Amino acid sequence: MVHRTDFIASFAKGLRVLECFRAETPRQSVSEIAAATGLDRATARRCLLTLTELGYAEYDGKYFQLTPRVLRLGMGALAALPLPQIVQPWLDQLSARTGQSSSVSILDETEIVYIARSAATRIMSIGLMPGSRLPAHCTSMGRVLLSALPEEEALKWVDLSDLAPRTMRSRTDPDAIMAELAVVRAQGYSVIDQEVEIGLRSIAVPLYDIRGRVVAALNLGIAASDAPASELAERFIAPLREAQSGLRRVLQ
């Protein structure tokens, strides 16, 4: 626990403002930022103007949006992690072997964060890259990672998630999601059938370190026209398991 005298409240407020900018809300006004963060308008405005002065945001007189400079923060953190460098060759090999896009992600509370990716084809309407985020509860990698948590902790993150449906196939009932996590935990992999985006199916497995701890998740994204959901495990679980086994020997 940080001592109160060591906690910089203004810095914390600035970080809250930064976290408000997402793919679905790239341009926001002072009022929108204030509402999203719970800060008063004056504080939100000062934070935004400070980010603008430092080159992390730009302002058109009404809306603020982040600039590419902010990528230095996230990419620097990703570059400091050994995991992306370790898994990337395995992803490239897996994609070459299967002809499908592969990714590795980690869990950040209610979301997954992509840390490495090998894109064989573009099958999602949004572009995914290291640093991209998606909800954990409705993604194959997210369900693998949630299923590895103690049930009480997994339920906490599901309850805190925005369960608004992304497609007509999305599961939105917490009990149904928790039941699916139990299935994933038992079989050791997760299959998602167009819950994130219509036309996209995926299959994921956990990645273990040499001590047997789940440290990340690995998936393949498959166009719905390429394979029915019922065939994903039969067609793709073997190459996924091989990559999983190989990485387990090198992940510390």
PDB file of C-alpha atoms in Angstrom:
ATOM      1  CA  MET A   1       0.000   0.000   0.000  1.00  0.00           C
ATOM      2  CA  VAL A   2       1.386   3.389  -1.049  1.00  0.00           C
ATOM      3  CA  HIS A   3       1.639   5.921   1.763  1.00  0.00           C
ATOM      4  CA  ARG A   4      -0.691   8.889   1.310  1.00  0.00           C
ATOM      5  CA  THR A   5       2.219  11.316   1.184  1.00  0.00           C
ATOM      6  CA  ASP A   6       3.729   9.345  -1.726  1.00  0.00           C
ATOM      7  CA  PHE A   7       0.537   9.277  -3.801  1.00  0.00           C
ATOM      8  CA  ILE A   8       0.323  11.976  -6.504  1.00  0.00           C
ATOM      9  CA  ALA A   9      -3.397  12.553  -6.965  1.00  0.00           C
ATOM     10  CA  SER A  10      -3.025  14.828  -9.990  1.00  0.00           C
ATOM     11  CA  PHE A  11      -0.965  12.198 -11.817  1.00  0.00           C
ATOM     12  CA  ALA A  12      -3.605   9.572 -11.041  1.00  0.00           C
ATOM     13  CA  LYS A  13      -6.302  11.844 -12.454  1.00  0.00           C
ATOM     14  CA  GLY A  14      -4.305  12.311 -15.639  1.00  0.00           C
ATOM     15  CA  LEU A  15      -4.026   8.546 -16.066  1.00  0.00           C
ATOM     16  CA  ARG A  16      -7.786   8.198 -15.604  1.00  0.00           C
ATOM     17  CA  VAL A  17      -8.287  10.707 -18.393  1.00  0.00           C
ATOM     18  CA  LEU A  18      -5.887   8.825 -20.692  1.00  0.00           C
ATOM     19  CA  GLU A  19      -7.743   5.555 -20.092  1.00  0.00           C
ATOM     20  CA  CYS A  20     -11.001   7.103 -21.333  1.00  0.00           C
ATOM     21  CA  PHE A  21      -9.817   7.141 -24.936  1.00  0.00           C
ATOM     22  CA  ARG A  22     -10.689   3.859 -26.615  1.00  0.00           C
ATOM     23  CA  ALA A  23     -11.437   2.586 -30.098  1.00  0.00           C
ATOM     24  CA  GLU A  24     -15.140   3.317 -29.628  1.00  0.00           C
ATOM     25  CA  THR A  25     -14.526   6.779 -28.126  1.00  0.00           C
ATOM     26  CA  PRO A  26     -11.498   8.266 -29.934  1.00  0.00           C
ATOM     27  CA  ARG A  27     -12.733  11.902 -29.787  1.00  0.00           C
ATOM     28  CA  GLN A  28     -14.235  13.309 -26.612  1.00  0.00           C
ATOM     29  CA  SER A  29     -15.231  16.652 -25.162  1.00  0.00           C
ATOM     30  CA  VAL A  30     -14.376  17.961 -21.718  1.00  0.00           C
ATOM     31  CA  SER A  31     -17.908  17.132 -20.555  1.00  0.00           C
ATOM     32  CA  GLU A  32     -17.659  13.553 -21.801  1.00  0.00           C
ATOM     33  CA  ILE A  33     -14.306  13.034 -20.118  1.00  0.00           C
ATOM     34  CA  ALA A  34     -15.594  14.525 -16.878  1.00  0.00           C
ATOM     35  CA  ALA A  35     -18.607  12.208 -16.922  1.00  0.00           C
ATOM     36  CA  ALA A  36     -16.517   9.136 -17.713  1.00  0.00           C
ATOM     37  CA  THR A  37     -13.900   9.786 -15.015  1.00  0.00           C
ATOM     38  CA  GLY A  38     -16.062  11.330 -12.311  1.00  0.00           C
ATOM     39  CA  LEU A  39     -13.802  14.396 -12.288  1.00  0.00           C
ATOM     40  CA  ASP A  40     -15.188  17.909 -12.312  1.00  0.00           C
ATOM     41  CA  ARG A  41     -15.040  19.776 -15.621  1.00  0.00           C
ATOM     42  CA  ALA A  42     -12.229  22.088 -14.517  1.00  0.00           C
ATOM     43  CA  THR A  43      -9.970  19.191 -13.479  1.00  0.00           C
ATOM     44  CA  ALA A  44     -10.757  17.210 -16.618  1.00  0.00           C
ATOM     45  CA  ARG A  45     -10.012  20.278 -18.749  1.00  0.00           C
ATOM     46  CA  ARG A  46      -6.641  20.872 -17.050  1.00  0.00           C
ATOM     47  CA  CYS A  47      -5.643  17.236 -17.557  1.00  0.00           C
ATOM     48  CA  LEU A  48      -6.614  17.348 -21.224  1.00  0.00           C
ATOM     49  CA  LEU A  49      -4.816  20.638 -21.847  1.00  0.00           C
ATOM     50  CA  THR A  50      -1.710  19.272 -20.128  1.00  0.00           C
ATOM     51  CA  LEU A  51      -1.777  16.210 -22.386  1.00  0.00           C
ATOM     52  CA  THR A  52      -2.201  18.541 -25.366  1.00  0.00           C
ATOM     53  CA  GLU A  53       0.730  20.726 -24.290  1.00  0.00           C
ATOM     54  CA  LEU A  54       2.941  17.636 -23.943  1.00  0.00           C
ATOM     55  CA  GLY A  55       1.955  16.376 -27.384  1.00  0.00           C
ATOM     56  CA  TYR A  56      -0.085  13.381 -26.221  1.00  0.00           C
ATOM     57  CA  ALA A  57      -3.408  14.861 -27.364  1.00  0.00           C
ATOM     58  CA  GLU A  58      -4.754  17.395 -29.823  1.00  0.00           C
ATOM     59  CA  TYR A  59      -7.696  19.770 -29.532  1.00  0.00           C
ATOM     60  CA  ASP A  60      -9.906  21.149 -32.310  1.00  0.00           C
ATOM     61  CA  GLY A  61     -11.776  23.619 -30.140  1.00  0.00           C
ATOM     62  CA  LYS A  62     -14.446  21.119 -29.054  1.00  0.00           C
ATOM     63  CA  TYR A  63     -13.025  17.616 -29.019  1.00  0.00           C
ATOM     64  CA  PHE A  64      -9.784  16.108 -27.778  1.00  0.00           C
ATOM     65  CA  GLN A  65      -8.147  13.036 -29.274  1.00  0.00           C
ATOM     66  CA  LEU A  66      -4.884  11.269 -28.589  1.00  0.00           C
ATOM     67  CA  THR A  67      -1.906  11.605 -30.908  1.00  0.00           C
ATOM     68  CA  PRO A  68       0.480   8.832 -32.019  1.00  0.00           C
ATOM     69  CA  ARG A  69       2.918  10.073 -29.354  1.00  0.00           C
ATOM     70  CA  VAL A  70       0.863   8.257 -26.708  1.00  0.00           C
ATOM     71  CA  LEU A  71       1.907   4.962 -28.307  1.00  0.00           C
ATOM     72  CA  ARG A  72       5.323   5.505 -26.732  1.00  0.00           C
ATOM     73  CA  LEU A  73       3.790   4.742 -23.348  1.00  0.00           C
ATOM     74  CA  GLY A  74       2.174   1.443 -24.296  1.00  0.00           C
ATOM     75  CA  MET A  75       4.780   0.225 -26.742  1.00  0.00           C
ATOM     76  CA  GLY A  76       7.543   0.960 -24.273  1.00  0.00           C
ATOM     77  CA  ALA A  77       5.830  -1.213 -21.684  1.00  0.00           C
ATOM     78  CA  LEU A  78       5.263  -4.004 -24.189  1.00  0.00           C
ATOM     79  CA  ALA A  79       8.864  -3.837 -25.348  1.00  0.00           C
ATOM     80  CA  ALA A  80      10.015  -4.274 -21.756  1.00  0.00           C
ATOM     81  CA  LEU A  81       8.171  -7.579 -21.521  1.00  0.00           C
ATOM     82  CA  PRO A  82      10.119 -10.640 -22.668  1.00  0.00           C
ATOM     83  CA  LEU A  83       6.940 -12.550 -23.511  1.00  0.00           C
ATOM     84  CA  PRO A  84       6.204 -10.852 -26.878  1.00  0.00           C
ATOM     85  CA  GLN A  85       9.690 -11.554 -28.181  1.00  0.00           C
ATOM     86  CA  ILE A  86       9.500 -15.164 -27.057  1.00  0.00           C
ATOM     87  CA  VAL A  87       6.107 -15.965 -28.574  1.00  0.00           C
ATOM     88  CA  GLN A  88       6.368 -14.096 -31.897  1.00  0.00           C
ATOM     89  CA  PRO A  89       8.371 -16.765 -33.776  1.00  0.00           C
ATOM     90  CA  TRP A  90       5.916 -19.401 -32.581  1.00  0.00           C
ATOM     91  CA  LEU A  91       2.984 -17.310 -33.810  1.00  0.00           C
ATOM     92  CA  ASP A  92       4.590 -16.819 -37.207  1.00  0.00           C
ATOM     93  CA  GLN A  93       5.180 -20.555 -37.507  1.00  0.00           C
ATOM     94  CA  LEU A  94       1.646 -21.388 -36.338  1.00  0.00           C
ATOM     95  CA  SER A  95       0.068 -18.994 -38.842  1.00  0.00           C
ATOM     96  CA  ALA A  96       2.231 -20.330 -41.670  1.00  0.00           C
ATOM     97  CA  ARG A  97       1.218 -23.882 -40.795  1.00  0.00           C
ATOM     98  CA  THR A  98      -2.524 -23.274 -40.418  1.00  0.00           C
ATOM     99  CA  GLY A  99      -3.076 -20.367 -42.790  1.00  0.00           C
ATOM    100  CA  GLN A 100      -4.910 -18.539 -39.979  1.00  0.00           C
ATOM    101  CA  SER A 101      -4.133 -15.469 -37.905  1.00  0.00           C
ATOM    102  CA  SER A 102      -2.721 -16.211 -34.466  1.00  0.00           C
ATOM    103  CA  SER A 103      -2.425 -14.062 -31.359  1.00  0.00           C
ATOM    104  CA  VAL A 104      -1.247 -14.080 -27.759  1.00  0.00           C
ATOM    105  CA  SER A 105      -2.872 -11.967 -25.062  1.00  0.00           C
ATOM    106  CA  ILE A 106      -2.815 -11.405 -21.329  1.00  0.00           C
ATOM    107  CA  LEU A 107      -5.637 -10.563 -18.941  1.00  0.00           C
ATOM    108  CA  ASP A 108      -6.113  -7.047 -17.586  1.00  0.00           C
ATOM    109  CA  GLU A 109      -9.131  -7.208 -15.281  1.00  0.00           C
ATOM    110  CA  THR A 110     -12.199  -7.343 -17.597  1.00  0.00           C
ATOM    111  CA  GLU A 111     -10.219  -7.141 -20.849  1.00  0.00           C
ATOM    112  CA  ILE A 112      -7.574  -8.984 -22.793  1.00  0.00           C
ATOM    113  CA  VAL A 113      -4.556  -7.106 -24.122  1.00  0.00           C
ATOM    114  CA  TYR A 114      -2.887  -8.342 -27.290  1.00  0.00           C
ATOM    115  CA  ILE A 115       0.872  -8.591 -26.839  1.00  0.00           C
ATOM    116  CA  ALA A 116       1.810 -10.382 -30.070  1.00  0.00           C
ATOM    117  CA  ARG A 117       0.084 -11.227 -33.322  1.00  0.00           C
ATOM    118  CA  SER A 118       0.744 -12.868 -36.674  1.00  0.00           C
ATOM    119  CA  ALA A 119      -1.964 -11.861 -39.153  1.00  0.00           C
ATOM    120  CA  ALA A 120      -2.421 -14.315 -42.010  1.00  0.00           C
ATOM    121  CA  THR A 121      -5.610 -12.637 -43.226  1.00  0.00           C
ATOM    122  CA  ARG A 122      -7.783  -9.700 -42.191  1.00  0.00           C
ATOM    123  CA  ILE A 123     -11.049 -11.184 -40.940  1.00  0.00           C
ATOM    124  CA  MET A 124     -12.140  -8.590 -38.370  1.00  0.00           C
ATOM    125  CA  SER A 125     -13.529  -5.179 -39.174  1.00  0.00           C
ATOM    126  CA  ILE A 126     -11.184  -3.670 -36.595  1.00  0.00           C
ATOM    127  CA  GLY A 127      -7.428  -3.934 -36.954  1.00  0.00           C
ATOM    128  CA  LEU A 128      -5.758  -5.816 -34.117  1.00  0.00           C
ATOM    129  CA  MET A 129      -2.182  -5.219 -33.050  1.00  0.00           C
ATOM    130  CA  PRO A 130      -0.102  -5.424 -29.875  1.00  0.00           C
ATOM    131  CA  GLY A 131      -1.830  -3.193 -27.343  1.00  0.00           C
ATOM    132  CA  SER A 132      -5.340  -3.779 -28.737  1.00  0.00           C
ATOM    133  CA  ARG A 133      -8.013  -4.641 -26.194  1.00  0.00           C
ATOM    134  CA  LEU A 134     -11.185  -6.710 -26.318  1.00  0.00           C
ATOM    135  CA  PRO A 135     -13.651  -7.826 -23.620  1.00  0.00           C
ATOM    136  CA  ALA A 136     -12.483 -10.973 -21.873  1.00  0.00           C
ATOM    137  CA  HIS A 137     -15.894 -12.538 -21.272  1.00  0.00           C
ATOM    138  CA  CYS A 138     -16.781 -12.963 -24.965  1.00  0.00           C
ATOM    139  CA  THR A 139     -13.393 -13.830 -26.496  1.00  0.00           C
ATOM    140  CA  SER A 140     -11.736 -17.226 -26.720  1.00  0.00           C
ATOM    141  CA  MET A 141      -8.492 -16.019 -25.126  1.00  0.00           C
ATOM    142  CA  GLY A 142     -10.420 -14.126 -22.466  1.00  0.00           C
ATOM    143  CA  ARG A 143     -12.420 -17.177 -21.463  1.00  0.00           C
ATOM    144  CA  VAL A 144      -9.265 -19.282 -21.286  1.00  0.00           C
ATOM    145  CA  LEU A 145      -7.651 -16.705 -19.001  1.00  0.00           C
ATOM    146  CA  LEU A 146     -10.752 -16.215 -16.852  1.00  0.00           C
ATOM    147  CA  SER A 147     -11.174 -19.974 -16.483  1.00  0.00           C
ATOM    148  CA  ALA A 148      -7.652 -20.187 -15.046  1.00  0.00           C
ATOM    149  CA  LEU A 149      -8.579 -17.880 -12.159  1.00  0.00           C
ATOM    150  CA  PRO A 150     -10.191 -18.981  -8.901  1.00  0.00           C
ATOM    151  CA  GLU A 151     -13.931 -19.077  -9.543  1.00  0.00           C
ATOM    152  CA  GLU A 152     -14.648 -16.201  -7.141  1.00  0.00           C
ATOM    153  CA  GLU A 153     -12.168 -13.945  -8.912  1.00  0.00           C
ATOM    154  CA  ALA A 154     -13.458 -14.890 -12.352  1.00  0.00           C
ATOM    155  CA  LEU A 155     -17.009 -14.108 -11.234  1.00  0.00           C
ATOM    156  CA  LYS A 156     -15.862 -10.725  -9.959  1.00  0.00           C
ATOM    157  CA  TRP A 157     -14.479  -9.742 -13.370  1.00  0.00           C
ATOM    158  CA  VAL A 158     -17.528 -11.093 -15.192  1.00  0.00           C
ATOM    159  CA  ASP A 159     -19.808  -9.085 -12.916  1.00  0.00           C
ATOM    160  CA  LEU A 160     -17.744  -5.953 -13.570  1.00  0.00           C
ATOM    161  CA  SER A 161     -17.772  -6.473 -17.343  1.00  0.00           C
ATOM    162  CA  ASP A 162     -19.923  -4.594 -19.823  1.00  0.00           C
ATOM    163  CA  LEU A 163     -22.096  -7.496 -20.960  1.00  0.00           C
ATOM    164  CA  ALA A 164     -23.884  -5.567 -23.689  1.00  0.00           C
ATOM    165  CA  PRO A 165     -24.081  -7.936 -26.694  1.00  0.00           C
ATOM    166  CA  ARG A 166     -21.591  -7.311 -29.482  1.00  0.00           C
ATOM    167  CA  THR A 167     -23.523  -9.625 -31.816  1.00  0.00           C
ATOM    168  CA  MET A 168     -26.774 -11.591 -31.719  1.00  0.00           C
ATOM    169  CA  ARG A 169     -24.716 -14.613 -30.631  1.00  0.00           C
ATOM    170  CA  SER A 170     -23.065 -12.971 -27.627  1.00  0.00           C
ATOM    171  CA  ARG A 171     -23.642 -14.487 -24.206  1.00  0.00           C
ATOM    172  CA  THR A 172     -24.882 -11.808 -21.821  1.00  0.00           C
ATOM    173  CA  ASP A 173     -26.001 -13.761 -18.763  1.00  0.00           C
ATOM    174  CA  PRO A 174     -23.293 -14.003 -16.054  1.00  0.00           C
ATOM    175  CA  ASP A 175     -24.421 -17.497 -15.053  1.00  0.00           C
ATOM    176  CA  ALA A 176     -24.182 -18.707 -18.655  1.00  0.00           C
ATOM    177  CA  ILE A 177     -20.706 -17.214 -18.993  1.00  0.00           C
ATOM    178  CA  MET A 178     -19.559 -18.823 -15.750  1.00  0.00           C
ATOM    179  CA  ALA A 179     -20.969 -22.166 -16.935  1.00  0.00           C
ATOM    180  CA  GLU A 180     -18.993 -21.787 -20.164  1.00  0.00           C
ATOM    181  CA  LEU A 181     -15.840 -21.044 -18.147  1.00  0.00           C
ATOM    182  CA  ALA A 182     -16.343 -24.356 -16.333  1.00  0.00           C
ATOM    183  CA  VAL A 183     -16.485 -26.135 -19.703  1.00  0.00           C
ATOM    184  CA  VAL A 184     -13.325 -24.349 -20.858  1.00  0.00           C
ATOM    185  CA  ARG A 185     -11.548 -25.260 -17.634  1.00  0.00           C
ATOM    186  CA  ALA A 186     -12.473 -28.930 -18.050  1.00  0.00           C
ATOM    187  CA  GLN A 187     -11.559 -29.325 -21.725  1.00  0.00           C
ATOM    188  CA  GLY A 188      -8.523 -27.024 -21.754  1.00  0.00           C
ATOM    189  CA  TYR A 189      -9.552 -24.819 -24.657  1.00  0.00           C
ATOM    190  CA  SER A 190     -12.232 -22.347 -25.682  1.00  0.00           C
ATOM    191  CA  VAL A 191     -14.187 -22.009 -28.917  1.00  0.00           C
ATOM    192  CA  ILE A 192     -16.020 -18.784 -29.739  1.00  0.00           C
ATOM    193  CA  ASP A 193     -18.648 -18.725 -32.470  1.00  0.00           C
ATOM    194  CA  GLN A 194     -19.213 -15.169 -33.725  1.00  0.00           C
ATOM    195  CA  GLU A 195     -19.733 -13.642 -30.272  1.00  0.00           C
ATOM    196  CA  VAL A 196     -17.244 -10.829 -30.899  1.00  0.00           C
ATOM    197  CA  GLU A 197     -18.022 -10.198 -34.553  1.00  0.00           C
ATOM    198  CA  ILE A 198     -20.264 -11.901 -37.079  1.00  0.00           C
ATOM    199  CA  GLY A 199     -18.141 -13.924 -39.461  1.00  0.00           C
ATOM    200  CA  LEU A 200     -15.387 -14.644 -36.917  1.00  0.00           C
ATOM    201  CA  ARG A 201     -14.759 -17.841 -34.993  1.00  0.00           C
ATOM    202  CA  SER A 202     -11.767 -18.565 -32.796  1.00  0.00           C
ATOM    203  CA  ILE A 203     -10.175 -21.250 -30.666  1.00  0.00           C
ATOM    204  CA  ALA A 204      -7.739 -20.601 -27.809  1.00  0.00           C
ATOM    205  CA  VAL A 205      -5.579 -22.518 -25.364  1.00  0.00           C
ATOM    206  CA  PRO A 206      -3.739 -21.340 -22.228  1.00  0.00           C
ATOM    207  CA  LEU A 207       0.000 -20.787 -22.235  1.00  0.00           C
ATOM    208  CA  TYR A 208       1.829 -22.142 -19.204  1.00  0.00           C
ATOM    209  CA  ASP A 209       5.239 -21.293 -17.822  1.00  0.00           C
ATOM    210  CA  ILE A 210       7.669 -23.979 -16.692  1.00  0.00           C
ATOM    211  CA  ARG A 211       6.031 -23.953 -13.246  1.00  0.00           C
ATOM    212  CA  GLY A 212       2.615 -24.745 -14.698  1.00  0.00           C
ATOM    213  CA  ARG A 213       1.113 -21.288 -14.187  1.00  0.00           C
ATOM    214  CA  VAL A 214      -1.129 -19.769 -16.865  1.00  0.00           C
ATOM    215  CA  VAL A 215       0.657 -16.645 -18.060  1.00  0.00           C
ATOM    216  CA  ALA A 216      -1.153 -15.875 -21.332  1.00  0.00           C
ATOM    217  CA  ALA A 217      -3.493 -17.300 -23.955  1.00  0.00           C
ATOM    218  CA  LEU A 218      -2.891 -18.321 -27.574  1.00  0.00           C
ATOM    219  CA  ASN A 219      -5.565 -18.379 -30.261  1.00  0.00           C
ATOM    220  CA  LEU A 220      -6.346 -18.793 -33.924  1.00  0.00           C
ATOM    221  CA  GLY A 221      -8.952 -16.592 -35.591  1.00  0.00           C
ATOM    222  CA  ILE A 222     -10.897 -18.321 -38.360  1.00  0.00           C
ATOM    223  CA  ALA A 223     -13.403 -16.914 -40.829  1.00  0.00           C
ATOM    224  CA  ALA A 224     -16.814 -18.501 -40.265  1.00  0.00           C
ATOM    225  CA  SER A 225     -16.891 -19.468 -43.946  1.00  0.00           C
ATOM    226  CA  ASP A 226     -13.712 -21.539 -43.513  1.00  0.00           C
ATOM    227  CA  ALA A 227     -14.907 -23.956 -40.841  1.00  0.00           C
ATOM    228  CA  PRO A 228     -17.998 -24.615 -38.712  1.00  0.00           C
ATOM    229  CA  ALA A 229     -17.569 -24.119 -34.983  1.00  0.00           C
ATOM    230  CA  SER A 230     -18.044 -27.845 -34.389  1.00  0.00           C
ATOM    231  CA  GLU A 231     -14.890 -28.603 -36.417  1.00  0.00           C
ATOM    232  CA  LEU A 232     -12.495 -26.049 -34.934  1.00  0.00           C
ATOM    233  CA  ALA A 233     -11.129 -28.304 -32.222  1.00  0.00           C
ATOM    234  CA  GLU A 234     -10.695 -31.259 -34.579  1.00  0.00           C
ATOM    235  CA  ARG A 235      -8.869 -29.159 -37.178  1.00  0.00           C
ATOM    236  CA  PHE A 236      -6.801 -26.784 -35.063  1.00  0.00           C
ATOM    237  CA  ILE A 237      -6.268 -28.108 -31.547  1.00  0.00           C
ATOM    238  CA  ALA A 238      -3.224 -30.209 -32.535  1.00  0.00           C
ATOM    239  CA  PRO A 239      -1.091 -27.302 -33.860  1.00  0.00           C
ATOM    240  CA  LEU A 240      -2.211 -25.150 -30.940  1.00  0.00           C
ATOM    241  CA  ARG A 241      -1.190 -27.858 -28.471  1.00  0.00           C
ATOM    242  CA  GLU A 242       2.191 -28.212 -30.144  1.00  0.00           C
ATOM    243  CA  ALA A 243       2.865 -24.489 -29.809  1.00  0.00           C
ATOM    244  CA  GLN A 244       1.571 -24.598 -26.233  1.00  0.00           C
ATOM    245  CA  SER A 245       3.928 -27.464 -25.368  1.00  0.00           C
ATOM    246  CA  GLY A 246       6.922 -25.838 -27.026  1.00  0.00           C
ATOM    247  CA  LEU A 247       6.363 -22.510 -25.312  1.00  0.00           C
ATOM    248  CA  ARG A 248       5.924 -24.154 -21.920  1.00  0.00           C
ATOM    249  CA  ARG A 249       9.555 -25.257 -22.085  1.00  0.00           C
ATOM    250  CA  VAL A 250      10.837 -21.713 -22.603  1.00  0.00           C
ATOM    251  CA  LEU A 251       8.467 -19.495 -20.633  1.00  0.00           C
ATOM    252  CA  GLN A 252       9.978 -18.618 -17.268  1.00  0.00           C
TER     253      GLN A 252
END
